[in-house]
CSV table of C-alpha atoms in Angstrom, one decimal:
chain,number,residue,atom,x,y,z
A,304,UNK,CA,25.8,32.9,-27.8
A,305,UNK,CA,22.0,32.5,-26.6
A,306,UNK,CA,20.8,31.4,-29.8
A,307,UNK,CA,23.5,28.5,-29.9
A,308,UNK,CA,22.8,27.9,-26.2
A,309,UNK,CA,19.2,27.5,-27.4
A,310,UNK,CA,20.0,25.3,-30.4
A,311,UNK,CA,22.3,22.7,-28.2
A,312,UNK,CA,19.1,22.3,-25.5
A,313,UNK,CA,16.6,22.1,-28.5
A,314,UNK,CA,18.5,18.9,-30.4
A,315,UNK,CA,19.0,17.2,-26.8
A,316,UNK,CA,15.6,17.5,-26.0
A,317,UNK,CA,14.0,16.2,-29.5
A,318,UNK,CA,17.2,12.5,-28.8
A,319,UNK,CA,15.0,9.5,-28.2
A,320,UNK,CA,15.0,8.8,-24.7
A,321,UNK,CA,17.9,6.2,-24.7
A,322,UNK,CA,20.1,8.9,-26.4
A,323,UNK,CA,19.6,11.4,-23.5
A,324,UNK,CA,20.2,8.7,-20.8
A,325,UNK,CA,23.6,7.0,-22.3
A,326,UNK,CA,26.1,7.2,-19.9
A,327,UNK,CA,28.5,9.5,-19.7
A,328,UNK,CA,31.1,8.0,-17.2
A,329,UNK,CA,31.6,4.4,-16.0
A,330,UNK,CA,30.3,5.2,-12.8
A,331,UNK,CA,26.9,5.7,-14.6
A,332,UNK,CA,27.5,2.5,-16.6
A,333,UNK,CA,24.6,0.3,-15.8
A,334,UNK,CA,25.6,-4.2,-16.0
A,335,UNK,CA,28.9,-5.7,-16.7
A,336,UNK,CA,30.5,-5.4,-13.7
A,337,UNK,CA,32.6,-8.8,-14.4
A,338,UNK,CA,34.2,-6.3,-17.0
A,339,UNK,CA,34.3,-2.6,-15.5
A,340,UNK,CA,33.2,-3.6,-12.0
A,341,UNK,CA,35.7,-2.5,-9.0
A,342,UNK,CA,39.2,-4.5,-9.9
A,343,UNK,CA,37.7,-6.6,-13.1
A,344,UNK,CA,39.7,-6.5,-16.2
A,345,UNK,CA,39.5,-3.9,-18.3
A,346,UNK,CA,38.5,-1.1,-15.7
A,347,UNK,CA,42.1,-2.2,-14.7
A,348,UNK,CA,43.2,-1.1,-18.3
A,349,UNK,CA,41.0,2.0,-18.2
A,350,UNK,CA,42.1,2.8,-14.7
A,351,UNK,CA,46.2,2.6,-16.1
A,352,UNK,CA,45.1,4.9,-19.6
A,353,UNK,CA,46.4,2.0,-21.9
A,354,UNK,CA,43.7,-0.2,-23.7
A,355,UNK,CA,44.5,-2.8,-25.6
A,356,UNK,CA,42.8,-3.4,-29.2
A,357,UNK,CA,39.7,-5.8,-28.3
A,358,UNK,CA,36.1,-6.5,-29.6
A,359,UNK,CA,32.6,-6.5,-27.6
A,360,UNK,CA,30.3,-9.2,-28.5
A,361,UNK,CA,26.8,-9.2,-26.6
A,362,UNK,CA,23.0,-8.9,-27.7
A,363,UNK,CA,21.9,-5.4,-28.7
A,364,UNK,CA,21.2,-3.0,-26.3
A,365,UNK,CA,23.7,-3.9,-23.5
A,366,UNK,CA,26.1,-1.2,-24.0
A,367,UNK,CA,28.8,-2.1,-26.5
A,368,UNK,CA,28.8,1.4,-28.0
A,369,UNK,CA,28.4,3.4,-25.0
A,370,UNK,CA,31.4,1.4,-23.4
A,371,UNK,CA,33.9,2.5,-26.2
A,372,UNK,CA,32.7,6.2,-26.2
A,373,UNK,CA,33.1,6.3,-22.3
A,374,UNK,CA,36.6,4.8,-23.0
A,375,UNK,CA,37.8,7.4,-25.5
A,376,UNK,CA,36.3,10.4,-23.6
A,377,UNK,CA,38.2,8.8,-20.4
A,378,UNK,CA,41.4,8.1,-22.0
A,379,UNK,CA,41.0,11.6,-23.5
A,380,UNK,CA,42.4,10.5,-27.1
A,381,UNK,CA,40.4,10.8,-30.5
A,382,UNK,CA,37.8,8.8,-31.1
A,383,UNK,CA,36.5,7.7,-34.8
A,384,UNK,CA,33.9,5.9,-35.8
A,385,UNK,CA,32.6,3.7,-38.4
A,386,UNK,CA,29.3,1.6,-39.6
A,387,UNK,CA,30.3,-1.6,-41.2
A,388,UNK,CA,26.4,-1.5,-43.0
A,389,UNK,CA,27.4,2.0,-45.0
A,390,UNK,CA,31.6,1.8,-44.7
A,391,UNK,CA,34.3,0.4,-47.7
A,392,UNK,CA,37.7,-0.3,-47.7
A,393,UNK,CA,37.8,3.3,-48.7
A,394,UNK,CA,36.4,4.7,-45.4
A,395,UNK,CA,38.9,2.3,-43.3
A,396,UNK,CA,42.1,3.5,-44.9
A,397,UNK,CA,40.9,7.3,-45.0
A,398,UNK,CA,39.9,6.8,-41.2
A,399,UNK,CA,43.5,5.0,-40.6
A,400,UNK,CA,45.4,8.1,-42.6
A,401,UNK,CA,43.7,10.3,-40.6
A,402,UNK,CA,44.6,8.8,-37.1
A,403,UNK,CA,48.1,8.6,-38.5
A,404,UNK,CA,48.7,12.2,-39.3
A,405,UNK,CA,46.1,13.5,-36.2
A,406,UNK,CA,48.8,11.5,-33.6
A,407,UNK,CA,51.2,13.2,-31.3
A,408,UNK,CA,54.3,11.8,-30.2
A,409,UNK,CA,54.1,9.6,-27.9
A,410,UNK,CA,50.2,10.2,-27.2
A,411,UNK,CA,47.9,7.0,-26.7
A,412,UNK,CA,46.6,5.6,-30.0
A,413,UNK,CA,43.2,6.9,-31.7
A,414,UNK,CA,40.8,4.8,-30.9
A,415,UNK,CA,38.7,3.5,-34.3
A,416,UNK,CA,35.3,1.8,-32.9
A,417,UNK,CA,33.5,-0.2,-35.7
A,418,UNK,CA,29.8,-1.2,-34.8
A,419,UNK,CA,28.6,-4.9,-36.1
A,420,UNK,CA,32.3,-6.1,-37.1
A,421,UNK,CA,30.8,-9.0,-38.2
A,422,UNK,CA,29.6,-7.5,-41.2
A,423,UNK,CA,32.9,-6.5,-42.6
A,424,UNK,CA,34.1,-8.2,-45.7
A,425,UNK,CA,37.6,-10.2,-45.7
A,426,UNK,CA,39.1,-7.5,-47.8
A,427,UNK,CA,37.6,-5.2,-45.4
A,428,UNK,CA,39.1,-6.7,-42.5
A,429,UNK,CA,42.6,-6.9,-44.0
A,430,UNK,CA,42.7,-3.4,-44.8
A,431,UNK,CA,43.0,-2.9,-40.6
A,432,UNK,CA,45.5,-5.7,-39.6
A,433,UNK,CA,48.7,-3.1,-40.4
A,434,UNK,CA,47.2,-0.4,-38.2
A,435,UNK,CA,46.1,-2.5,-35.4
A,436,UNK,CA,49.5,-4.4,-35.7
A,437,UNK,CA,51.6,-0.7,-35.8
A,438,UNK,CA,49.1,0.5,-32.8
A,439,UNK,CA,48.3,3.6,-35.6
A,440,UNK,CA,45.2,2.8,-34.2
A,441,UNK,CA,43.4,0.7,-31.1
A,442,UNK,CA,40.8,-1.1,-32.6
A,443,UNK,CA,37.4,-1.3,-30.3
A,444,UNK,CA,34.9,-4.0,-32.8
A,445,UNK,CA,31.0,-4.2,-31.5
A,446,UNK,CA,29.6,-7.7,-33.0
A,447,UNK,CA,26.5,-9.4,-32.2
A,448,UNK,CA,27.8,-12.3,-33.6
A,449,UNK,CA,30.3,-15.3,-32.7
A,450,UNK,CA,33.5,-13.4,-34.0
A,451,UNK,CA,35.1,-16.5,-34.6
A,452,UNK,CA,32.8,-17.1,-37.2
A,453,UNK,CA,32.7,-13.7,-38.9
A,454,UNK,CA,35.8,-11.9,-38.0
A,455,UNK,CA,39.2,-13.0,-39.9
A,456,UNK,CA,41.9,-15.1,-37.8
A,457,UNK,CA,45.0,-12.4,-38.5
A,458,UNK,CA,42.4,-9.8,-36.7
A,459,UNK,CA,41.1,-12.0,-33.7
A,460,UNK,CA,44.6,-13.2,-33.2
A,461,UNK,CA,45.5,-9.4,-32.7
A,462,UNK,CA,42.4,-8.7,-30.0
A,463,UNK,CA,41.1,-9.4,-26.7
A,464,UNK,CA,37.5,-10.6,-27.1
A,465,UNK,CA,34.8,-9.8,-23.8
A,466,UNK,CA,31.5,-11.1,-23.7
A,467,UNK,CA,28.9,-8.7,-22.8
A,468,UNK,CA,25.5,-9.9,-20.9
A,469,UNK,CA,22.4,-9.3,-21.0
A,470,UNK,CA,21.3,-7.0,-18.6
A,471,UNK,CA,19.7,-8.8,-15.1
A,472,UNK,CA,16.7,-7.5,-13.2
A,473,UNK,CA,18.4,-5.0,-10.7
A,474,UNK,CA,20.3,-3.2,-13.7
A,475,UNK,CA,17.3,-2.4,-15.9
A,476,UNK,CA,14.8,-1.3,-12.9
A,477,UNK,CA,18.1,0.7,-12.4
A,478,UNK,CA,17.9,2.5,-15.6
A,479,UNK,CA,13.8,2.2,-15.0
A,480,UNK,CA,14.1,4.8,-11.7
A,481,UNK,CA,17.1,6.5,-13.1
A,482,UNK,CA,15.3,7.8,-16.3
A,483,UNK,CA,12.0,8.9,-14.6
A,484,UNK,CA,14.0,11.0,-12.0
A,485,UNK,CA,16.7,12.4,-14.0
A,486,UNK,CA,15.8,13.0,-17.6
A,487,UNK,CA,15.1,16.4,-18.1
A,488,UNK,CA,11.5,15.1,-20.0
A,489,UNK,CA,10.5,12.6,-17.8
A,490,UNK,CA,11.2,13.9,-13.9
A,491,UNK,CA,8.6,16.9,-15.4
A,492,UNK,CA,5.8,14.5,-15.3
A,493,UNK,CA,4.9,12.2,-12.1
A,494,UNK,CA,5.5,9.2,-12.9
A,495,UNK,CA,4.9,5.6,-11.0
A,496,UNK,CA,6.0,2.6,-11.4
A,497,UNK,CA,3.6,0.0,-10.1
A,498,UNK,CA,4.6,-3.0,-12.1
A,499,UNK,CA,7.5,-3.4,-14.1
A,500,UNK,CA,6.8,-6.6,-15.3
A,501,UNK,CA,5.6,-6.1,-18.8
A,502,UNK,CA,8.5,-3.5,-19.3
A,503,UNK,CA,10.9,-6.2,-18.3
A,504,UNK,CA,9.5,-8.7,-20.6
A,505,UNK,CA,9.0,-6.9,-23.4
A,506,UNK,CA,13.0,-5.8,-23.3
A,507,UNK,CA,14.6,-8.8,-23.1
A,508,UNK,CA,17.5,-7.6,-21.7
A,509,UNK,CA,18.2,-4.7,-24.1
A,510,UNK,CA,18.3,-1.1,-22.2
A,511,UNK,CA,17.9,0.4,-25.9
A,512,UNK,CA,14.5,-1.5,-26.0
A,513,UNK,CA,13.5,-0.8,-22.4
A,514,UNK,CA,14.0,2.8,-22.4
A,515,UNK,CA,12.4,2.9,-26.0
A,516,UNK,CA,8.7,1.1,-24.2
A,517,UNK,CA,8.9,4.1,-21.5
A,518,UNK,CA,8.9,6.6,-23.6
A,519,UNK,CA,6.5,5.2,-26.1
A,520,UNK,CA,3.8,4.1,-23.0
A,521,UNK,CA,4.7,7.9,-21.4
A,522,UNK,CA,4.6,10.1,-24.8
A,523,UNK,CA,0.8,8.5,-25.3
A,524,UNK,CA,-0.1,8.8,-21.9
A,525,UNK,CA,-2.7,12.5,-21.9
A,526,UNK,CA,-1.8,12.9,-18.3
A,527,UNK,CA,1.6,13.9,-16.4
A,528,UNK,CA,0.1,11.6,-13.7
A,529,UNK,CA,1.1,8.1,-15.1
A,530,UNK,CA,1.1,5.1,-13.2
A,531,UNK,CA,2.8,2.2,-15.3
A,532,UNK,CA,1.3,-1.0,-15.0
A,533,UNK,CA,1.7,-4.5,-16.9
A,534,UNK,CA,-2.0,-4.5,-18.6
A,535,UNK,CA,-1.1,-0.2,-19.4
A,536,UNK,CA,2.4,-1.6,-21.1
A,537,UNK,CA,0.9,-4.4,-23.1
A,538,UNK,CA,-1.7,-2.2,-24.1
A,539,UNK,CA,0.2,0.6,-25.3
A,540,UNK,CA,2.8,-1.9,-27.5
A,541,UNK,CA,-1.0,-3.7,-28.7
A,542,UNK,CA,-1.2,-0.1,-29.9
A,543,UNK,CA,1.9,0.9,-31.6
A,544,UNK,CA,3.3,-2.4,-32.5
A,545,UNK,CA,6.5,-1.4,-34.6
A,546,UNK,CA,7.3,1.6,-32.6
A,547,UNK,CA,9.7,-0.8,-30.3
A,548,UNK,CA,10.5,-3.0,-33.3
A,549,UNK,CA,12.1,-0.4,-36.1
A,550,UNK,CA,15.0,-3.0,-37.1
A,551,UNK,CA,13.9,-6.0,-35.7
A,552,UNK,CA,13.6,-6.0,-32.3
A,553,UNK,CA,11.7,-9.5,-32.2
A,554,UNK,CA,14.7,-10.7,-33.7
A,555,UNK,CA,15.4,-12.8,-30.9
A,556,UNK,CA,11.7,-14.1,-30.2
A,557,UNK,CA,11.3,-15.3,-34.2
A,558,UNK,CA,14.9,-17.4,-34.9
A,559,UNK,CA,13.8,-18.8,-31.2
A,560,UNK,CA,10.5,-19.8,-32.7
A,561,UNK,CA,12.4,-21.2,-36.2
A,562,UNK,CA,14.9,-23.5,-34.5
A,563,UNK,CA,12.2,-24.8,-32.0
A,564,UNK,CA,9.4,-25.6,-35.2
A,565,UNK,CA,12.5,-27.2,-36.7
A,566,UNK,CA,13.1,-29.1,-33.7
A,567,UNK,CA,9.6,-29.6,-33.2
A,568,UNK,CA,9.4,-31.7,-36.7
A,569,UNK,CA,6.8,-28.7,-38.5
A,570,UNK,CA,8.3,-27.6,-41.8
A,571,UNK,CA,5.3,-25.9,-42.3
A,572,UNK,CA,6.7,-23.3,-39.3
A,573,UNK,CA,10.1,-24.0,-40.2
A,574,UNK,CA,9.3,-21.9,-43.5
A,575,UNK,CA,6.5,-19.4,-42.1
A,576,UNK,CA,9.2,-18.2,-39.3
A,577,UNK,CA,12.3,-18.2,-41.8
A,578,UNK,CA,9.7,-16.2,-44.7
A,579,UNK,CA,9.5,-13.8,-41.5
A,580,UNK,CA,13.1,-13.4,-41.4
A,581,UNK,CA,13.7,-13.3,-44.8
A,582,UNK,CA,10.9,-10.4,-45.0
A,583,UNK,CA,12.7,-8.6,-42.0
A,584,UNK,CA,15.6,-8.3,-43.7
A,585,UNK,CA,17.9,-11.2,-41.6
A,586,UNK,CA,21.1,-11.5,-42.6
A,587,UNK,CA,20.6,-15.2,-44.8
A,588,UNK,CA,24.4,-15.8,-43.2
A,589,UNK,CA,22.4,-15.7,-39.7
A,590,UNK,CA,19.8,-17.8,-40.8
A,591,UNK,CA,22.2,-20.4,-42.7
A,592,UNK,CA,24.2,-20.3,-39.3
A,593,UNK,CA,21.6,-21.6,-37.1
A,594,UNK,CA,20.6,-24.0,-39.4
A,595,UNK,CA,24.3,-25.8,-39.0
A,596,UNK,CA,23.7,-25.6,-35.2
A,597,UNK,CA,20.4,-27.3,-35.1
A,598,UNK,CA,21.7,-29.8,-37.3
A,599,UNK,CA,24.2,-30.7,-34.7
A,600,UNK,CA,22.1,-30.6,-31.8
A,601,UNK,CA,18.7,-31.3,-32.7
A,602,UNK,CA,19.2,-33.9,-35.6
A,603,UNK,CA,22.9,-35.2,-34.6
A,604,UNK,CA,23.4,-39.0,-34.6
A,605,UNK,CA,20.0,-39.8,-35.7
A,606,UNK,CA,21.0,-38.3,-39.6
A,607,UNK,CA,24.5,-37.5,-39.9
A,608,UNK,CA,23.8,-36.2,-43.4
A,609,UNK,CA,21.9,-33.6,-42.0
A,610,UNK,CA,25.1,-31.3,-40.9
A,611,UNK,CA,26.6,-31.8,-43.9
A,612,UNK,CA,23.6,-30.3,-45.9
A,613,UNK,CA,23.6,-28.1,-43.6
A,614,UNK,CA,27.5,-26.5,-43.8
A,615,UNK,CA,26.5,-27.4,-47.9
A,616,UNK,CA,23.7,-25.2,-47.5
A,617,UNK,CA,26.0,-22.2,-45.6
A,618,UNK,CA,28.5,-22.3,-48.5
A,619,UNK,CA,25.9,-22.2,-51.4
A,620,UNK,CA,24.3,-18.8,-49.7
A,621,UNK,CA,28.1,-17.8,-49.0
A,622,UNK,CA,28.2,-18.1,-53.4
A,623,UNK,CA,25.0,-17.5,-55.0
A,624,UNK,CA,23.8,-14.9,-52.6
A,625,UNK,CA,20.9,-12.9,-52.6
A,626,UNK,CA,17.6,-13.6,-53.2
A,627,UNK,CA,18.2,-17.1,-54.7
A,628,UNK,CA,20.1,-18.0,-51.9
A,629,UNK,CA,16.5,-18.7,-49.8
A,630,UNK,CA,16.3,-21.7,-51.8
A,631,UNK,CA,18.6,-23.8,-50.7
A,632,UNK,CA,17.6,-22.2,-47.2
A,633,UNK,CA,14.3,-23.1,-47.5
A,634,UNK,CA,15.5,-26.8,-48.8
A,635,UNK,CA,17.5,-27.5,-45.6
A,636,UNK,CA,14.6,-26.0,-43.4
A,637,UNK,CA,12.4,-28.8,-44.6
A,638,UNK,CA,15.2,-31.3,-44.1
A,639,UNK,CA,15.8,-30.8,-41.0
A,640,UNK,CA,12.7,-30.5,-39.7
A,641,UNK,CA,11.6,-33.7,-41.5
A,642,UNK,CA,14.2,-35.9,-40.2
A,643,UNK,CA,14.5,-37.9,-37.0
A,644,UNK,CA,16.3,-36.2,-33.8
A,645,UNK,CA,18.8,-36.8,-31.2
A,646,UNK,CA,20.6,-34.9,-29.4
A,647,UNK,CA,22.7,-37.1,-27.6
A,648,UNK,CA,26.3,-35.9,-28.6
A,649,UNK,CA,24.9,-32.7,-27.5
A,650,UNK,CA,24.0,-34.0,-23.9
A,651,UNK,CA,27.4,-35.7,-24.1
A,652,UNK,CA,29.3,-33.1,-24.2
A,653,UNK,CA,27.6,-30.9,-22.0
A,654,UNK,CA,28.2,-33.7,-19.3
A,655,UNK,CA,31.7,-33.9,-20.4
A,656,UNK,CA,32.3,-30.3,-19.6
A,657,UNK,CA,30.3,-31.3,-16.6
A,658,UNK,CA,32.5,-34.0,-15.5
A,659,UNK,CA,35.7,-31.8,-16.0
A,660,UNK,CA,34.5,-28.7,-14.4
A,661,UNK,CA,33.9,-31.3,-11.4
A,662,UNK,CA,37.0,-33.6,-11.1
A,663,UNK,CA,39.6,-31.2,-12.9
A,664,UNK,CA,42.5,-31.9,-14.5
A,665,UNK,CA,42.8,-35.5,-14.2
A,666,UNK,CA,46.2,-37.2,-15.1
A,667,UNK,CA,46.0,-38.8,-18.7
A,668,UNK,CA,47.3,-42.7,-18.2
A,669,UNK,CA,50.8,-43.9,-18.8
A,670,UNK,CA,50.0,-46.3,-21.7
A,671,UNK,CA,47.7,-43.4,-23.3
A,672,UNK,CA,50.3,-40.7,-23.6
A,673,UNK,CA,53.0,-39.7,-26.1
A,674,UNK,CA,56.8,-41.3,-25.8
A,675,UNK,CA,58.9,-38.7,-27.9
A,676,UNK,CA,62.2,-39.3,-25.3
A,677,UNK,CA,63.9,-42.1,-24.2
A,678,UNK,CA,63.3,-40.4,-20.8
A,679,UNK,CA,59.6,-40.6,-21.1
A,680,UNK,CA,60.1,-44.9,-22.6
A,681,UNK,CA,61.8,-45.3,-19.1
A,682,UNK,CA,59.3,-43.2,-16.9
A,683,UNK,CA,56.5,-46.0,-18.8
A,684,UNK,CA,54.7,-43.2,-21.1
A,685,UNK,CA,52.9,-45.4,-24.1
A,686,UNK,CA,54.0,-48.7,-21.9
A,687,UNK,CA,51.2,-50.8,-22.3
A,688,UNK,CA,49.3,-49.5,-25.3
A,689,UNK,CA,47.2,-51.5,-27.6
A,690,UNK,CA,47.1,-50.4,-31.6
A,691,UNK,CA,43.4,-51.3,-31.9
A,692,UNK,CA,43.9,-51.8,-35.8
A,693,UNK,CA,46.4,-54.9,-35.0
A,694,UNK,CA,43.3,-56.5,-33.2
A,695,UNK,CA,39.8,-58.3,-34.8
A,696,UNK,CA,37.5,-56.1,-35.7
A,697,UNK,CA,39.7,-53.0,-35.3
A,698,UNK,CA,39.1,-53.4,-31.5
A,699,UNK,CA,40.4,-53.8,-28.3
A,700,UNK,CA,39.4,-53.2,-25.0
A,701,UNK,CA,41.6,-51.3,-22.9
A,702,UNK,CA,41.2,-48.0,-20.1
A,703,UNK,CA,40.8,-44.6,-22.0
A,704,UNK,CA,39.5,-42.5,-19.8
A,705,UNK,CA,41.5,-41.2,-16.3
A,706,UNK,CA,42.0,-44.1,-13.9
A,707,UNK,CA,39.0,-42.2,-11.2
A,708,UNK,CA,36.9,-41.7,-13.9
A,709,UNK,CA,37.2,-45.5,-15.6
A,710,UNK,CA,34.0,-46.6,-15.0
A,711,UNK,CA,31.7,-42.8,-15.9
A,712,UNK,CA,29.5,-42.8,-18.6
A,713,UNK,CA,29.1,-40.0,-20.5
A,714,UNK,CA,27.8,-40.5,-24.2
A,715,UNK,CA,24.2,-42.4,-24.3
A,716,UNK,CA,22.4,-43.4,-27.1
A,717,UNK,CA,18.8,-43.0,-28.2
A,718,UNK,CA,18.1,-45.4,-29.9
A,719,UNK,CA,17.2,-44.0,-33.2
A,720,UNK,CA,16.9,-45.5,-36.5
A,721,UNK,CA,20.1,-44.8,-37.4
A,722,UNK,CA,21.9,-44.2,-33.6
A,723,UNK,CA,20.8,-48.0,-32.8
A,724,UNK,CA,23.3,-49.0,-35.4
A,725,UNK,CA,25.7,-47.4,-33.3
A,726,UNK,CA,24.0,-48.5,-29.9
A,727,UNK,CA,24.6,-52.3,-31.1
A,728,UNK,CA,28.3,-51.3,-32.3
A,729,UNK,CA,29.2,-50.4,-29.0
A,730,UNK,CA,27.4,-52.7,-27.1
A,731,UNK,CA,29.5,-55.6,-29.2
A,732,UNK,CA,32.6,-54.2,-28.4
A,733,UNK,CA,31.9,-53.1,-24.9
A,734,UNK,CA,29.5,-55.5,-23.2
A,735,UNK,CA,27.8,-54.6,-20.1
A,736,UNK,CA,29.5,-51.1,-20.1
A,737,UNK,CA,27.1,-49.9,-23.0
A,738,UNK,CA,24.0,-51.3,-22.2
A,739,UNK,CA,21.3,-49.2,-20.8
C-alpha cells in the first residue's frame, strides 16, 4: 500500500505544472463565467445533472478539456475520450459499443469528449450522428475552429455550440497567485511576483501557455528566492525559446503576421510567413481558410476575382492534398497580396450590424413585403412596388430601406480601379444620395 501511495505522489509530482493545477471542480474553474458563472447557461444544465450534447470552440488553453472532465466527474457518469489526430472510424464505433453495453437503465448518458472535432473526417463524423441522435452517448466536441466550417450539418444540427474566451487579466493573475501558493512544487520555494507583464504577454490568453512560462522561468531559476520580473521573463523565453512553443504556440502571432503582409501588399512576407507555417506543420485547410477571408475583406470590391481564386484555391488543397497542395497556396498568397484593396463591404456590414444593434427591429415597408393572402393585398403588403426590370436601365428609384432609416448610408465606396466602376453606377442611378 506504501509503495503505491509512493508511486501515485511520484507521477503527480513529475505532471507539467498546468497538469497539477487543472481544476478539479467548477468552483476552481478559472474565466467563462457567461457559461458556468452563477445562473449562466450551462451551470444551469450541470446544476439539474442533464447535459445536453454540445461543442466548445475557443483558442487553446482556455479550458475546453478541463470543462468536460469537470462535467463528467460532476454528473458522476463515465467519461471516454478520444483524439481526432490518432482516432478512426474504428475507435468511434468501439468507443460507442462500449458506452452502449457499460449503460444502466435509466442512468445519464456516457459522456464521449473528442478534442479538435474539427479534424474529424465526414465519414468520421457520420459514424457518431446515430449515437448522439439515440442519446447512447452525449457528445462534448473541443474545436479551435469555426465548426460551421469543419464539422458536418447532421452533427451541428444535433448540438448546442458555446464560445469560449480568451482568458482576461483578472483570471490569469488568478491562476498566476493560485499556482505559486498552492502547488505542491511551487509554494516550496518563495516566490514574488513583481511584474506580471511579460508573463501576460507572452500567454496570450492561454492558461496552458501561462502556467507553462512559470514553470520554465522558476525550474531555471538556482534560487528558491525568485522574484519574477518582465526583463527576468523575457530573458528566460530568449533562453529556451521552444520550451513554450512545442506545437506551435506562435501560432497565433505568425497567421497574424501572414494576413497583415498580405494586406500590407508584400508577397515577399506573404510566402516567408506561410513557408513558416507550412514548416510548423499548419493545417494547409487553416491556411487556405484565411486566405478566403482576406480575400473578402482586404481585397473585396477592388478585385472580385480575388475570392473566387481564393475558394478555387480551398478546393484544389481540399483534392490534391499534401505537399503539392502549397502550390496553389503559395499562387493565391502572391495574388492577393499583389492586387489592389478595399475593404469597404467589410466596413459595410460592420455598420449594418451597427445600425441594427442601434435602431432594432425596424418594420419592413408595405410595398417591400410579400402578399401570399388576399388578406395581406387588402392590409396594402407589395401595394406600391416597382419591378425595377420593367424600367430603363433595370432601374427605379423607390424607398428600400425602413421608413426612419431612409435617408442612412451605409455602403461607401473607395474609389478603386475597379470599385469606381461601381461608384459611377450608383451615382447614375442615385444622384446626390451616392456622392461623397
Amino acid at each position: 500500500m506504501c509503495y503505491i501511495f509512493f508511486n501515485f505522489v511520484a507521477t503527480k509530482m513529475s505532471q507539467p505544472l498546468a497538469e497539477r493545477m487543472r481544476p478539479r471542480t467548477l468552483d476552481e474553474y478559472v474565466g467563462q463565467k457567461h457559461l458556468v458563472g452563477e445562473g449562466a447557461v450551462l451551470r444551469k444544465m450541470i446544476d439539474a445533472g442533464h447535459i445536453s450534447s454540445f461543442i466548445l470552440w475557443g483558442p487553446p488553453g482556455v479550458g475546453k478539456t478541463t470543462l468536460a472532465q469537470i462535467i463528467a466527474n460532476k454528473l458522476q457518469t463515465p467519461f471516454y475520450t478520444l483524439s481526432a489526430v490518432t482516432s478512426g472510424v474504428k475507435d468511434v464505433r468501439d468507443v460507442i459499443e462500449k458506452a452502449k453495453n457499460g449503460r444502466f437503465f435509466n442512468s445519464a448518458s456516457p459522456i464521449l469528449f473528442i478534442d479538435e472535432i474539427h479534424r474529424f473526417s465526414k465519414s468520421q463524423q457520420d459514424s457518431l450522428l446515430g449515437a448522439v441522435e439515440r442519446g447512447i452517448v452525449t457528445l462534448i466536441g473541443a474545436t479551435t475552429e469555426n465548426p460551421s466550417f469543419e464539422v458536418i450539418r447532421p452533427l451541428l444540427s444535433r448540438c448546442q455550440l458555446y464560445v469560449l474566451k480568451p482568458l482576461g487579466k483578472e483570471d490569469l493573475i488568478e491562476l498566476l497567485h493560485r499556482a505559486i501558493t498552492q502547488d505542491v512544487e511551487l509554494k516550496k520555494k518563495h516566490i514574488t511576483l513583481t511584474e506580471t507583464g511579460a508573463l501576460l504577454r507572452y500567454s496570450g490568453g492561454d492558461a496552458r501557455k501561462l502556467l507553462n512560462i512559470l514553470e520554465l522561468v522558476v525550474e531555471s531559476s538556482n534560487s528558491d528566492e525568485i522574484d519574477i520580473t518582465d526583463q527576468l521573463v523575457v530573458s528566460r523565453l530568449q533562453e529556451n525559446p521552444l520550451a513554450y512553443d512545442k506545437s506551435g504556440e506562435m501560432h497565433y502571432d505568425i497567421i497574424s503576421a501572414f494576413i497583415k503582409s498580405i494586406r500590407g501588399s508584400d508577397p515577399d512576407a506573404a510566402l516567408y510567413w506561410m513557408a513558416r507555417m507550412i514548416e510548423g506543420g499548419e493545417d494547409p485547410q487553416f491556411i487556405a481558410r484565411r486566405l478566403v477571408i482576406s480575400a473578402a475583406e482586404d481585397i473585396g470590391l477592388a478585385n472580385p476575382n480575388a475570392l473566387l481564386l481564393a475558394n478555387a484555391t480551398f478546393d484544389a488543397v481540399m483534392k490534391i492534398g499534401w505537399p503539392e497542395g502549397r502550390i496553389p497556396l503559395a499562387e493565391c498568397a502572391v495574388y492577393l497580396a499583389t492586387s489592389p484593396k478595399s475593404n469597404s463591404a467589410y466596413l459595410g456590414i460592420a455598420q449594418a450590424l451597427e445600425t441594427v444593434k442601434k435602431t432594432g427591429n425596424q418594420p419592413v415597408p408595405l410595398h417591400l413585403r410579400n402578399a401570399p393572402t388576399a388578406l395581406m393585398e387588402e392590409l396594402g403588403y407589395h401595394d406600391g412596388y416597382k419591378y425595377s426590370h420593367d424600367y430603363p436601365g433595370h432601374f427605379v428609384e423607390q424607398q428600400y430601406l425602413p421608413d426612419q432609416l431612409k435617408n442612412v448610408r451605409i455602403w461607401h465606396a473607395q474609389h478603386s480601379p475597379s470599385e469606381e466602376k461601381l461608384y459611377k453606377w450608383m451615382v447614375q442611378c442615385w444622384g446626390d444620395r451616392f456622392k461623397e
